[in-house]
Short mmCIF file of C-alpha atoms and ligand atoms in Angstrom, two decimals:
data_model
loop_
_atom_site.label_atom_id
_atom_site.label_comp_id
_atom_site.label_asym_id
_atom_site.label_seq_id
_atom_site.Cartn_x
_atom_site.Cartn_y
_atom_site.Cartn_z
CA UNK A 18 80.73 9.72 229.77
CA UNK A 19 79.70 8.26 226.42
CA UNK A 20 78.77 10.47 223.50
CA UNK A 21 77.40 9.30 220.15
CA UNK A 22 77.34 12.06 217.54
CA UNK A 23 75.46 11.21 214.33
CA UNK A 24 76.84 7.71 214.38
CA UNK A 25 76.16 5.30 211.52
CA UNK A 26 77.55 1.81 211.18
CA UNK A 27 77.45 -0.03 207.90
CA UNK A 28 78.55 -3.65 207.69
CA UNK A 29 79.96 -4.87 204.38
CA UNK A 30 77.33 -7.53 203.69
CA UNK A 31 74.31 -6.61 205.80
CA UNK A 32 74.22 -2.86 205.29
CA UNK A 33 73.36 -0.31 207.97
CA UNK A 34 73.12 -1.64 211.53
CA UNK A 35 72.93 1.90 212.96
CA UNK A 36 71.87 5.07 211.21
CA UNK A 37 72.54 8.58 212.48
CA UNK A 38 72.36 7.77 216.20
CA UNK A 39 73.10 10.51 218.72
CA UNK A 40 72.87 10.34 222.49
CA UNK A 41 74.83 11.27 225.58
CA UNK A 42 75.24 9.05 228.62
CA UNK A 43 76.29 11.24 231.53
CA UNK A 44 78.45 10.28 234.47
CA UNK A 45 76.58 7.97 236.88
CA UNK A 46 73.50 7.71 234.68
CA UNK A 47 71.38 4.57 234.15
CA UNK A 48 69.93 3.90 230.71
CA UNK A 49 67.96 1.04 229.19
CA UNK A 50 68.56 0.34 225.53
CA UNK A 51 65.75 -1.64 223.94
CA UNK A 52 64.53 -2.65 220.54
CA UNK A 53 63.64 -5.77 218.58
CA UNK A 54 66.19 -8.29 217.44
CA UNK A 55 68.46 -6.83 214.80
CA UNK A 56 67.78 -3.27 215.90
CA UNK A 57 71.50 -2.59 216.40
CA UNK A 58 71.81 -2.86 220.19
CA UNK A 59 74.89 -5.09 220.19
CA UNK A 60 76.44 -2.97 217.48
CA UNK A 61 75.97 0.05 219.73
CA UNK A 62 77.83 -1.72 222.56
CA UNK A 63 80.65 -2.75 220.20
CA UNK A 64 81.03 0.86 219.14
CA UNK A 65 81.50 1.84 222.78
CA UNK A 66 84.18 -0.84 223.33
CA UNK A 67 85.66 0.19 219.93
CA UNK A 68 85.54 -3.38 218.76
CA UNK A 69 83.85 -1.69 215.78
CA UNK A 70 84.46 1.80 214.43
CA UNK A 71 81.63 4.01 213.11
CA UNK A 72 81.23 4.37 209.35
CA UNK A 73 80.16 7.97 209.94
CA UNK A 74 79.93 10.18 213.01
CA UNK A 75 81.98 10.05 216.19
CA UNK A 76 81.90 7.97 219.35
CA UNK A 77 83.53 9.52 222.41
CA UNK A 78 84.17 7.43 225.49
CA UNK A 79 85.88 8.88 228.55
CA UNK A 80 88.39 11.03 226.74
CA UNK A 81 88.92 8.63 223.82
CA UNK A 82 87.49 9.44 220.42
CA UNK A 83 86.76 6.95 217.63
CA UNK A 84 88.35 9.44 215.22
CA UNK A 85 91.70 9.51 216.90
CA UNK A 86 92.17 6.42 219.05
CA UNK A 87 95.13 4.20 218.10
CA UNK A 88 95.01 0.44 218.23
CA UNK A 89 97.46 0.26 221.09
CA UNK A 90 95.32 2.62 223.17
CA UNK A 91 92.24 0.40 223.01
CA UNK A 92 93.28 -1.80 225.99
CA UNK A 93 93.42 1.34 228.13
CA UNK A 94 89.94 2.35 227.00
CA UNK A 95 88.65 -1.13 227.84
CA UNK A 96 90.02 -0.85 231.39
CA UNK A 97 87.57 1.98 231.92
CA UNK A 98 84.63 -0.19 230.80
CA UNK A 99 82.95 -3.19 232.43
CA UNK A 100 81.19 -5.50 229.99
CA UNK A 101 78.81 -8.42 230.55
CA UNK A 102 77.09 -10.58 227.95
CA UNK A 103 74.12 -12.87 227.61
CA UNK A 104 76.38 -15.96 227.64
CA UNK A 105 78.43 -15.00 230.76
CA UNK A 106 81.80 -15.88 229.11
CA UNK A 107 83.40 -17.26 232.27
CA UNK A 108 86.48 -19.46 232.14
CA UNK A 109 85.23 -22.98 232.86
CA UNK A 110 88.29 -24.26 234.65
CA UNK A 111 88.56 -21.38 237.10
CA UNK A 112 86.53 -20.73 240.22
CA UNK A 113 84.37 -17.64 240.70
CA UNK A 114 87.19 -16.03 242.65
CA UNK A 115 89.78 -16.89 239.99
CA UNK A 116 87.55 -15.63 237.19
CA UNK A 117 87.23 -12.28 238.90
CA UNK A 118 90.92 -12.13 239.84
CA UNK A 119 91.87 -13.01 236.25
CA UNK A 120 90.63 -9.69 234.90
CA UNK A 121 92.85 -7.86 237.40
CA UNK A 122 95.90 -10.05 236.85
CA UNK A 123 95.94 -9.59 233.10
CA UNK A 124 96.19 -5.84 233.41
CA UNK A 125 99.05 -6.17 235.87
CA UNK A 126 97.31 -5.27 239.15
CA UNK A 127 99.49 -5.90 242.24
CA UNK A 128 98.61 -9.04 244.21
CA UNK A 129 97.72 -7.33 247.47
CA UNK A 130 95.21 -5.16 245.65
CA UNK A 131 93.66 -8.24 243.97
CA UNK A 132 93.42 -9.99 247.33
CA UNK A 133 91.40 -7.10 248.72
CA UNK A 134 89.22 -6.25 245.74
CA UNK A 135 88.05 -9.73 244.70
CA UNK A 136 86.24 -10.78 247.90
CA UNK A 137 84.78 -7.29 248.27
CA UNK A 138 83.38 -7.34 244.74
CA UNK A 139 82.01 -10.89 245.03
CA UNK A 140 80.27 -9.81 248.24
CA UNK A 141 78.81 -6.78 246.46
CA UNK A 142 77.05 -9.06 243.93
CA UNK A 143 75.93 -11.42 246.71
CA UNK A 144 78.28 -14.32 245.92
CA UNK A 145 80.71 -14.27 248.84
CA UNK A 146 79.75 -17.80 249.89
CA UNK A 147 80.32 -19.33 246.43
CA UNK A 148 83.73 -17.87 245.70
CA UNK A 149 85.38 -21.28 245.36
CA UNK A 150 82.81 -22.77 243.00
CA UNK A 151 83.48 -23.48 239.35
CA UNK A 152 81.01 -22.00 236.83
CA UNK A 153 79.50 -25.47 236.27
CA UNK A 154 78.64 -25.56 239.97
CA UNK A 155 76.70 -22.29 239.79
CA UNK A 156 73.20 -21.43 238.50
CA UNK A 157 72.81 -19.16 235.49
CA UNK A 158 71.96 -16.19 237.68
CA UNK A 159 74.99 -16.88 239.88
CA UNK A 160 77.24 -17.17 236.85
CA UNK A 161 75.99 -13.80 235.61
CA UNK A 162 76.78 -12.32 239.03
CA UNK A 163 80.34 -13.60 238.72
CA UNK A 164 80.53 -11.99 235.28
CA UNK A 165 79.25 -8.71 236.74
CA UNK A 166 81.81 -8.91 239.55
CA UNK A 167 84.52 -9.47 236.96
CA UNK A 168 83.32 -6.41 235.04
CA UNK A 169 83.22 -4.26 238.19
CA UNK A 170 86.41 -5.27 239.91
CA UNK A 171 88.61 -2.93 237.88
CA UNK A 172 86.34 -0.02 238.84
CA UNK A 173 85.18 1.08 235.40
CA UNK A 174 83.13 4.26 235.04
CA UNK A 175 80.36 2.42 233.18
CA UNK A 176 78.89 -1.08 233.13
CA UNK A 177 77.82 -2.19 229.65
CA UNK A 178 75.39 -5.10 229.92
CA UNK A 179 74.40 -6.57 226.56
CA UNK A 180 71.26 -8.63 227.13
CA UNK A 181 72.56 -9.92 230.48
CA UNK A 182 69.25 -11.59 231.29
CA UNK A 183 68.72 -13.24 227.90
CA UNK A 184 69.45 -16.71 229.27
CA UNK A 185 67.67 -16.27 232.60
CA UNK A 186 64.07 -16.68 233.74
CA UNK A 187 61.88 -13.78 234.78
CA UNK A 188 62.62 -13.88 238.50
CA UNK A 189 66.38 -14.21 238.13
CA UNK A 190 66.36 -11.54 235.43
CA UNK A 191 64.84 -9.13 237.91
CA UNK A 192 67.53 -10.04 240.45
CA UNK A 193 70.25 -9.26 237.95
CA UNK A 194 68.64 -5.97 237.02
CA UNK A 195 68.41 -5.20 240.76
CA UNK A 196 72.15 -5.85 241.11
CA UNK A 197 72.84 -3.45 238.26
CA UNK A 198 70.59 -0.83 239.79
CA UNK A 199 72.42 -1.15 243.13
CA UNK A 200 75.70 -0.66 241.35
CA UNK A 201 74.29 2.47 239.74
CA UNK A 202 73.23 3.76 243.14
CA UNK A 203 76.87 3.70 244.15
CA UNK A 204 77.67 6.10 241.33
CA UNK A 205 78.57 3.93 238.34
CA UNK A 206 76.88 4.58 234.99
CA UNK A 207 75.02 1.58 233.54
CA UNK A 208 73.97 0.89 229.96
CA UNK A 209 71.53 -2.00 230.20
CA UNK A 210 70.55 -3.60 226.89
CA UNK A 211 67.41 -5.73 226.78
CA UNK A 212 64.66 -6.53 224.32
CA UNK A 213 62.46 -7.64 227.27
CA UNK A 214 60.31 -4.57 227.91
CA UNK A 215 58.50 -6.12 230.89
CA UNK A 216 61.77 -5.74 232.83
CA UNK A 217 61.34 -1.98 232.52
CA UNK A 218 57.95 -1.99 234.23
CA UNK A 219 59.45 -1.80 237.72
CA UNK A 220 61.47 1.26 236.75
CA UNK A 221 58.96 3.78 235.54
CA UNK A 222 60.71 7.05 234.83
CA UNK A 223 64.05 5.45 234.02
CA UNK A 224 65.77 6.65 230.87
CA UNK A 225 65.05 4.41 227.88
CA UNK A 226 66.69 4.58 224.46
CA UNK A 227 64.72 2.69 221.85
CA UNK A 228 66.24 1.47 218.62
CA UNK A 229 64.47 0.07 215.61
CA UNK A 230 66.22 -1.15 212.45
CA UNK A 231 69.27 0.92 213.31
CA UNK A 232 67.47 4.18 214.04
CA UNK A 233 67.06 5.79 217.45
CA UNK A 234 63.26 6.12 217.64
CA UNK A 235 62.98 7.53 221.14
CA UNK A 236 65.13 8.63 224.05
CA UNK A 237 63.23 9.55 227.21
CA UNK A 238 66.30 11.15 228.74
CA UNK A 239 67.50 13.25 225.85
CA UNK A 240 68.18 16.68 227.29
CA UNK A 241 70.51 19.44 226.37
CA UNK A 242 73.90 17.79 226.12
CA UNK B 7 104.23 -16.55 242.01
CA UNK B 8 104.05 -13.78 239.42
CA UNK B 9 101.30 -13.97 236.83
CA UNK B 10 103.41 -14.91 233.79
CA UNK B 11 105.36 -17.89 235.20
CA UNK B 12 102.32 -19.10 237.12
CA UNK B 13 100.11 -19.10 234.00
CA UNK B 14 102.83 -20.79 231.94
CA UNK B 15 103.23 -23.49 234.57
CA UNK B 16 99.48 -23.78 235.07
CA UNK B 17 99.10 -24.58 231.37
CA UNK B 18 100.99 -27.86 231.82
CA UNK B 19 98.77 -28.93 234.69
CA UNK B 20 95.54 -27.88 233.05
CA UNK B 21 96.19 -29.56 229.71
CA UNK B 22 98.74 -32.29 230.46
CA UNK B 23 97.90 -34.36 227.37
CA UNK B 24 98.12 -31.46 224.94
CA UNK B 25 101.32 -30.25 226.60
CA UNK B 26 102.86 -33.72 226.41
CA UNK B 27 101.84 -33.95 222.75
CA UNK B 28 103.58 -30.73 221.87
CA UNK B 29 106.72 -31.60 223.84
CA UNK B 30 106.92 -34.99 222.08
CA UNK B 31 106.36 -33.37 218.68
CA UNK B 32 109.13 -30.89 219.37
CA UNK B 33 111.38 -33.72 220.60
CA UNK B 34 110.88 -35.81 217.46
CA UNK B 35 111.26 -32.85 215.14
CA UNK B 36 114.54 -31.89 216.81
CA UNK B 37 115.67 -35.52 217.02
CA UNK B 38 115.28 -35.99 213.26
CA UNK B 39 117.14 -32.77 212.65
CA UNK B 40 119.89 -33.78 215.09
CA UNK B 41 120.34 -37.24 213.54
CA UNK B 42 120.70 -35.69 210.13
CA UNK B 43 123.12 -33.12 211.56
CA UNK B 44 125.22 -35.86 213.13
CA UNK B 45 125.45 -37.86 209.89
CA UNK B 46 126.45 -34.72 208.08
CA UNK B 47 128.97 -33.76 210.75
CA UNK B 48 130.64 -37.16 210.44
CA UNK B 49 130.81 -36.95 206.66
CA UNK B 50 132.39 -33.52 207.02
CA UNK B 51 134.83 -34.89 209.54
CA UNK B 52 135.99 -37.65 207.20
CA UNK B 53 136.37 -35.16 204.38
CA UNK B 54 138.34 -32.85 206.68
CA UNK B 55 140.65 -35.71 207.63
CA UNK B 56 141.30 -36.36 203.98
CA UNK B 57 141.78 -32.68 203.29
CA UNK B 58 144.44 -32.59 205.99
CA UNK B 59 146.58 -34.71 203.75
CA UNK B 60 146.63 -32.04 201.07
CA UNK B 61 150.22 -30.84 200.91
CA UNK B 62 152.52 -29.23 198.45
CA UNK B 63 155.92 -30.80 197.92
CA UNK B 64 158.61 -28.63 196.35
CA UNK B 65 161.50 -30.63 194.90
CA UNK B 66 164.76 -28.75 194.73
CA UNK B 67 167.48 -29.09 192.09
CA UNK B 68 170.59 -30.90 193.18
CA UNK B 69 173.27 -28.56 194.33
CA UNK B 70 170.90 -25.81 195.42
CA UNK B 71 172.63 -23.40 197.76
CA UNK B 72 171.25 -23.94 201.31
CA UNK B 73 171.07 -20.16 201.65
CA UNK B 74 168.71 -20.01 198.67
CA UNK B 75 166.41 -22.70 199.96
CA UNK B 76 166.41 -20.93 203.33
CA UNK B 77 165.24 -17.76 201.58
CA UNK B 78 162.42 -19.67 199.98
CA UNK B 79 161.45 -21.16 203.33
CA UNK B 80 161.36 -17.84 205.10
CA UNK B 81 159.27 -16.39 202.29
CA UNK B 82 156.88 -19.34 202.55
CA UNK B 83 156.58 -18.74 206.27
CA UNK B 84 155.06 -15.32 205.57
CA UNK B 85 152.22 -16.75 203.40
CA UNK B 86 148.97 -16.63 205.41
CA UNK B 87 147.76 -19.94 203.95
CA UNK B 88 150.82 -21.91 205.06
CA UNK B 89 150.47 -23.95 208.24
CA UNK B 90 153.90 -25.58 208.51
CA UNK B 91 157.02 -26.07 206.40
CA UNK B 92 159.52 -28.88 206.67
CA UNK B 93 162.85 -29.20 204.90
CA UNK B 94 163.72 -32.74 203.78
CA UNK B 95 167.38 -33.05 202.81
CA UNK B 96 168.65 -35.61 200.34
CA UNK B 97 169.87 -37.76 203.22
CA UNK B 98 166.52 -37.52 205.00
CA UNK B 99 164.79 -38.52 201.78
CA UNK B 100 167.01 -41.55 201.40
CA UNK B 101 166.55 -42.59 205.02
CA UNK B 102 162.79 -42.29 204.61
CA UNK B 103 162.83 -44.28 201.38
CA UNK B 104 164.78 -47.03 203.10
CA UNK B 105 162.24 -47.12 205.88
CA UNK B 106 159.14 -46.91 203.70
CA UNK B 107 160.21 -49.23 200.91
CA UNK B 108 161.80 -52.01 202.94
CA UNK B 109 161.35 -54.58 200.16
CA UNK B 110 163.64 -52.48 197.96
CA UNK B 111 166.13 -52.03 200.76
CA UNK B 112 169.00 -53.63 198.85
CA UNK B 113 168.34 -51.32 195.99
CA UNK B 114 169.16 -48.32 198.17
CA UNK B 115 171.74 -50.13 200.29
CA UNK B 116 174.71 -49.94 197.93
CA UNK B 117 174.15 -46.69 196.11
CA UNK B 118 177.17 -44.60 195.28
CA UNK B 119 175.23 -41.41 194.81
CA UNK B 120 171.94 -40.43 196.40
CA UNK B 121 169.37 -40.14 193.53
CA UNK B 122 166.67 -38.53 195.64
CA UNK B 123 166.19 -34.75 195.57
CA UNK B 124 165.91 -32.52 198.60
CA UNK B 125 162.44 -31.09 199.10
CA UNK B 126 160.31 -28.67 201.08
CA UNK B 127 156.97 -29.99 202.36
CA UNK B 128 154.28 -27.39 202.84
CA UNK B 129 151.16 -28.07 204.86
CA UNK B 130 148.27 -25.70 204.38
CA UNK B 131 145.90 -24.24 206.92
CA UNK B 132 142.30 -25.45 206.91
CA UNK B 133 140.31 -23.25 204.57
CA UNK B 134 143.26 -22.98 202.13
CA UNK B 135 143.15 -26.52 200.83
CA UNK B 136 140.90 -25.95 197.82
CA UNK B 137 142.44 -26.87 194.47
CA UNK B 138 142.44 -23.29 193.16
CA UNK B 139 144.34 -22.10 196.22
CA UNK B 140 146.81 -24.96 196.09
CA UNK B 141 147.39 -24.27 192.39
CA UNK B 142 148.11 -20.67 193.13
CA UNK B 143 150.78 -21.48 195.74
CA UNK B 144 152.35 -24.05 193.44
CA UNK B 145 152.57 -21.45 190.69
CA UNK B 146 154.22 -18.94 193.00
CA UNK B 147 156.81 -21.45 194.20
CA UNK B 148 157.54 -22.71 190.69
CA UNK B 149 158.95 -19.32 189.76
CA UNK B 150 162.06 -19.89 191.90
CA UNK B 151 164.88 -20.99 189.56
CA UNK B 152 166.23 -23.77 191.79
CA UNK B 153 162.82 -25.43 192.06
CA UNK B 154 162.79 -28.61 190.01
CA UNK B 155 159.16 -29.60 190.37
CA UNK B 156 156.09 -28.95 192.52
CA UNK B 157 153.71 -31.82 193.31
CA UNK B 158 150.36 -31.76 195.04
CA UNK B 159 148.02 -34.36 193.57
CA UNK B 160 145.88 -32.01 191.53
CA UNK B 161 143.56 -34.78 190.44
CA UNK B 162 142.41 -35.99 193.84
CA UNK B 163 142.29 -32.52 195.38
CA UNK B 164 139.67 -31.48 192.87
CA UNK B 165 137.73 -34.71 193.45
CA UNK B 166 137.84 -34.04 197.16
CA UNK B 167 136.65 -30.50 196.55
CA UNK B 168 133.69 -31.83 194.59
CA UNK B 169 132.72 -34.15 197.46
CA UNK B 170 133.06 -31.28 199.92
CA UNK B 171 130.82 -29.06 197.80
CA UNK B 172 128.21 -31.82 197.43
CA UNK B 173 128.24 -32.45 201.14
CA UNK B 174 127.82 -28.77 201.98
CA UNK B 175 125.03 -28.36 199.44
CA UNK B 176 123.13 -31.43 200.58
CA UNK B 177 123.70 -30.49 204.20
CA UNK B 178 122.20 -27.06 203.68
CA UNK B 179 119.29 -28.16 201.49
CA UNK B 180 118.30 -31.34 203.33
CA UNK B 181 119.12 -29.80 206.71
CA UNK B 182 117.06 -26.75 205.75
CA UNK B 183 114.11 -28.98 204.83
CA UNK B 184 114.37 -30.87 208.11
CA UNK B 185 114.59 -27.59 210.02
CA UNK B 186 111.55 -26.20 208.18
CA UNK B 187 109.54 -29.35 208.90
CA UNK B 188 110.56 -29.17 212.56
CA UNK B 189 109.52 -25.54 212.68
CA UNK B 190 106.13 -26.20 211.07
CA UNK B 191 105.45 -29.16 213.38
CA UNK B 192 106.33 -27.08 216.43
CA UNK B 193 104.20 -24.19 215.20
CA UNK B 194 101.24 -26.51 214.60
CA UNK B 195 101.25 -27.99 218.10
CA UNK B 196 101.59 -24.55 219.67
CA UNK B 197 98.69 -23.40 217.55
CA UNK B 198 96.59 -26.24 218.96
CA UNK B 199 97.34 -24.97 222.45
CA UNK B 200 96.29 -21.47 221.47
CA UNK B 201 93.05 -22.62 219.81
CA UNK B 202 92.15 -24.39 223.05
CA UNK B 203 92.45 -21.04 224.80
CA UNK B 204 90.67 -18.74 222.39
CA UNK B 205 88.07 -17.87 225.06
CA UNK B 206 90.80 -16.66 227.39
CA UNK B 207 92.15 -14.32 224.74
CA UNK B 208 88.69 -12.90 224.19
CA UNK B 209 88.26 -12.15 227.89
CA UNK B 210 91.73 -10.70 228.21
CA UNK B 211 91.08 -8.36 225.28
CA UNK B 212 87.71 -7.43 226.72
CA UNK B 213 89.11 -6.40 230.11
CA UNK B 214 91.93 -4.43 228.51
CA UNK B 215 95.01 -6.63 228.68
CA UNK B 216 97.70 -5.43 226.26
CA UNK B 217 98.82 -7.85 223.52
CA UNK B 218 102.29 -7.95 225.06
CA UNK B 219 100.92 -8.98 228.42
CA UNK B 220 98.64 -11.60 226.88
CA UNK B 221 101.57 -13.04 224.95
CA UNK B 222 104.08 -13.37 227.80
CA UNK B 223 102.94 -16.62 229.44
CA UNK B 224 102.49 -18.29 226.04
CA UNK B 225 105.95 -17.32 224.91
CA UNK B 226 107.41 -18.64 228.16
CA UNK B 227 105.35 -21.81 227.77
CA UNK B 228 106.64 -22.26 224.21
CA UNK B 229 110.22 -21.70 225.36
CA UNK B 230 109.95 -24.23 228.19
CA UNK B 231 108.36 -26.80 225.87
CA UNK B 232 111.11 -26.24 223.34
CA UNK B 233 113.83 -26.75 225.95
CA UNK B 234 112.15 -29.86 227.41
CA UNK B 235 111.61 -31.22 223.89
CA UNK B 236 115.27 -30.59 223.03
CA UNK B 237 116.45 -32.38 226.18
CA UNK B 238 114.20 -35.32 225.33
CA UNK B 239 115.62 -35.34 221.80
CA UNK B 240 119.13 -35.30 223.26
CA UNK B 241 118.35 -38.34 225.43
CA UNK B 242 116.99 -40.20 222.40
CA UNK B 243 119.97 -39.17 220.32
CA UNK B 244 122.49 -40.28 222.93
CA UNK B 245 120.77 -43.68 223.11
CA UNK B 246 120.78 -44.05 219.32
CA UNK B 247 124.38 -42.93 219.15
CA UNK B 248 125.75 -45.32 221.75
CA UNK B 249 123.86 -48.20 220.09
CA UNK B 250 125.45 -47.25 216.76
CA UNK B 251 128.89 -46.69 218.19
CA UNK B 252 129.07 -50.30 219.33
CA UNK B 253 128.86 -51.37 215.68
CA UNK B 254 130.52 -48.51 213.81
CA UNK B 255 133.68 -47.26 215.41
CA UNK B 256 134.99 -43.77 215.92
CA UNK B 257 131.91 -41.70 215.21
CA UNK B 258 132.00 -38.08 216.22
CA UNK B 259 129.30 -36.67 218.53
CA UNK B 260 128.28 -33.08 219.11
CA UNK B 261 130.58 -30.99 221.24
CA UNK B 262 129.20 -29.70 224.58
CA UNK B 263 128.95 -26.23 223.06
CA UNK B 264 126.90 -27.59 220.15
CA UNK B 265 124.61 -29.44 222.58
CA UNK B 266 123.99 -26.31 224.62
CA UNK B 267 123.31 -24.38 221.40
CA UNK B 268 120.90 -27.10 220.27
CA UNK B 269 118.93 -27.04 223.51
CA UNK B 270 118.78 -23.24 223.40
CA UNK B 271 117.67 -23.51 219.77
CA UNK B 272 114.79 -25.73 220.92
CA UNK B 273 113.73 -23.02 223.35
CA UNK B 274 114.01 -20.30 220.73
CA UNK B 275 112.00 -22.38 218.23
CA UNK B 276 109.29 -22.87 220.85
CA UNK B 277 109.20 -19.18 221.71
CA UNK B 278 109.28 -17.99 218.09
CA UNK B 279 106.62 -20.55 217.13
CA UNK B 280 104.46 -19.16 219.93
CA UNK B 281 104.99 -15.57 218.84
CA UNK B 282 104.07 -16.35 215.23
CA UNK B 283 100.92 -18.25 216.23
CA UNK B 284 100.00 -15.56 218.75
CA UNK B 285 100.07 -12.87 216.09
CA UNK B 286 97.31 -14.75 214.29
CA UNK B 287 95.24 -15.15 217.43
CA UNK B 288 95.76 -11.70 218.92
CA UNK B 289 95.50 -9.61 215.79
CA UNK B 290 93.48 -11.98 213.62
CA UNK B 291 90.01 -10.69 214.55
CA UNK B 292 89.02 -7.12 215.24
CA UNK B 293 91.00 -5.51 218.03
N1 LIG C 9 79.76 -8.48 212.29
C1 LIG C 9 78.71 -8.23 211.53
N2 LIG C 9 78.83 -8.28 210.19
C2 LIG C 9 77.79 -8.02 209.40
N3 LIG C 9 76.58 -7.70 209.84
C3 LIG C 9 76.39 -7.62 211.17
C4 LIG C 9 77.45 -7.89 212.08
N4 LIG C 9 76.98 -7.76 213.34
C5 LIG C 9 75.68 -7.41 213.22
N5 LIG C 9 75.32 -7.32 211.92
C6 LIG C 9 74.01 -6.93 211.41
O1 LIG C 9 73.66 -5.70 211.99
C7 LIG C 9 72.31 -5.69 212.38
C8 LIG C 9 72.19 -5.35 213.86
O2 LIG C 9 72.75 -6.36 214.63
P1 LIG C 9 72.92 -6.30 216.20
O3 LIG C 9 73.63 -7.51 216.63
O4 LIG C 9 73.48 -5.00 216.57
O5 LIG C 9 71.40 -6.36 216.66
P2 LIG C 9 70.78 -6.54 218.11
O6 LIG C 9 69.87 -5.39 218.32
O7 LIG C 9 71.85 -6.74 219.10
O8 LIG C 9 69.94 -7.86 217.97
P3 LIG C 9 69.63 -9.00 219.07
O9 LIG C 9 68.54 -8.48 219.95
O10 LIG C 9 69.17 -10.16 218.25
O11 LIG C 9 70.90 -9.27 219.80
C9 LIG C 9 71.75 -7.06 212.04
O12 LIG C 9 71.01 -6.95 210.85
C10 LIG C 9 72.94 -7.91 211.83
O13 LIG C 9 72.72 -8.85 210.80
MG1 LIG C 10 72.44 -8.29 220.44
#
């Protein structure tokens, strides 16, 4: 679970990127985070990965707290998170399979386990047939699927997707969102950041957190937490 | 293959030009250092040879009781700085003079009495041949009543000492500068390699690799490059040396132990250079 308790983030030069934000993402939940450019969406994601620390308030992520976490514990927090970005961030000189395997290798996963998990995860995002392609040989949507597979392969409890469809056209964007929804159906929480509200139209009733200039202006799923 | 060695090896295949550049840089840096070291070693060797000739000669009064000179010799034998002692009797001295000064042979041929004194020649251990130390021994020996005179070439010993000090000072300062330049050059090429792989670091941090794990293949890569560079430097050095040896005779080369140390040093430099650069790349930004 992810818990934001009265979280503010002030950057030295630009001032407040988030102001008094509170919300609770429960186990297995799906949430959209929307808001115009500069609203603080990426900052919110960075607070979850603890790439940034709050200026006030507390961020709790799966047993780790921003108040107490030590620098050397951060890698272990990150292993519980899957992150994808607008710009894919794949390694250019490695195939889809190698890109996915890479994120297991660098945390010391045994080879046999990598050999089993990588093809299974690529199949889950619909890329089994392109496993041996380099990123340059894949479309944008396919590259984002590789990135999602890489985020999923270590079995995190939540997928954090920061504007994953920002570089993709409408149709492919919907495919990617579909992939994320499918993942959620299998029990993984998803925090899906997008400023493209038309994407939300197909998911009436989904939880939406809306940010504007650093403030949380609405949260359709805010319950007792 | 395990992750760390495979990634380190992979780096050479993936960026052959950059890898070759850093190996060559390391090789030249170490080569320059090694050439300087060799020149210095040879200067030291010459000075050591000269220093070996430092000896103290104790001339004894005529008619000294052999028992007394034996006492002196056994006392000398207990001094830690003494390497060897030789007794030269009056007859020995005369025989030597006849041999050495053959043009004056007739002069010694028909002598009634032997004018040469008996003496004790003291050779000192390396490390005890500085003029202050020699002086000290001479002073101790001079206190014996039957000692006529003690000679040891005070003048040239202190000149030699000056040359030795200069050589050591220059060796340390210039050698230190060469070593620093080598280190900076090696660090710079390793840094280039790391810059080329910034995106990998970002992904590794994102998926939760620990800094230690991220560092391993780069440290191994730096070590291997250092060793390969050192071997290349050694090949160059051997070629230079044998070309020189044909013109200048009797130059000293590094001992096998020094060569092994040098190659290991190359590896350590490569690894340490990697670690220092890595610290910037791994801890430079936000965690
Ligand atoms: N590292 C930083 N240093 C200083 N200011 C920053 C930093 N990162 C973000 N900001 C500022 O914080 C505010 C929120 O930025 P953030 O990236 O969170 O917005 P966003 O909602 O993700 O926008 P977009 O939709 O354009 O990605 C902006 O005004 C931005 O200038
Ligand atoms: Mg953003």
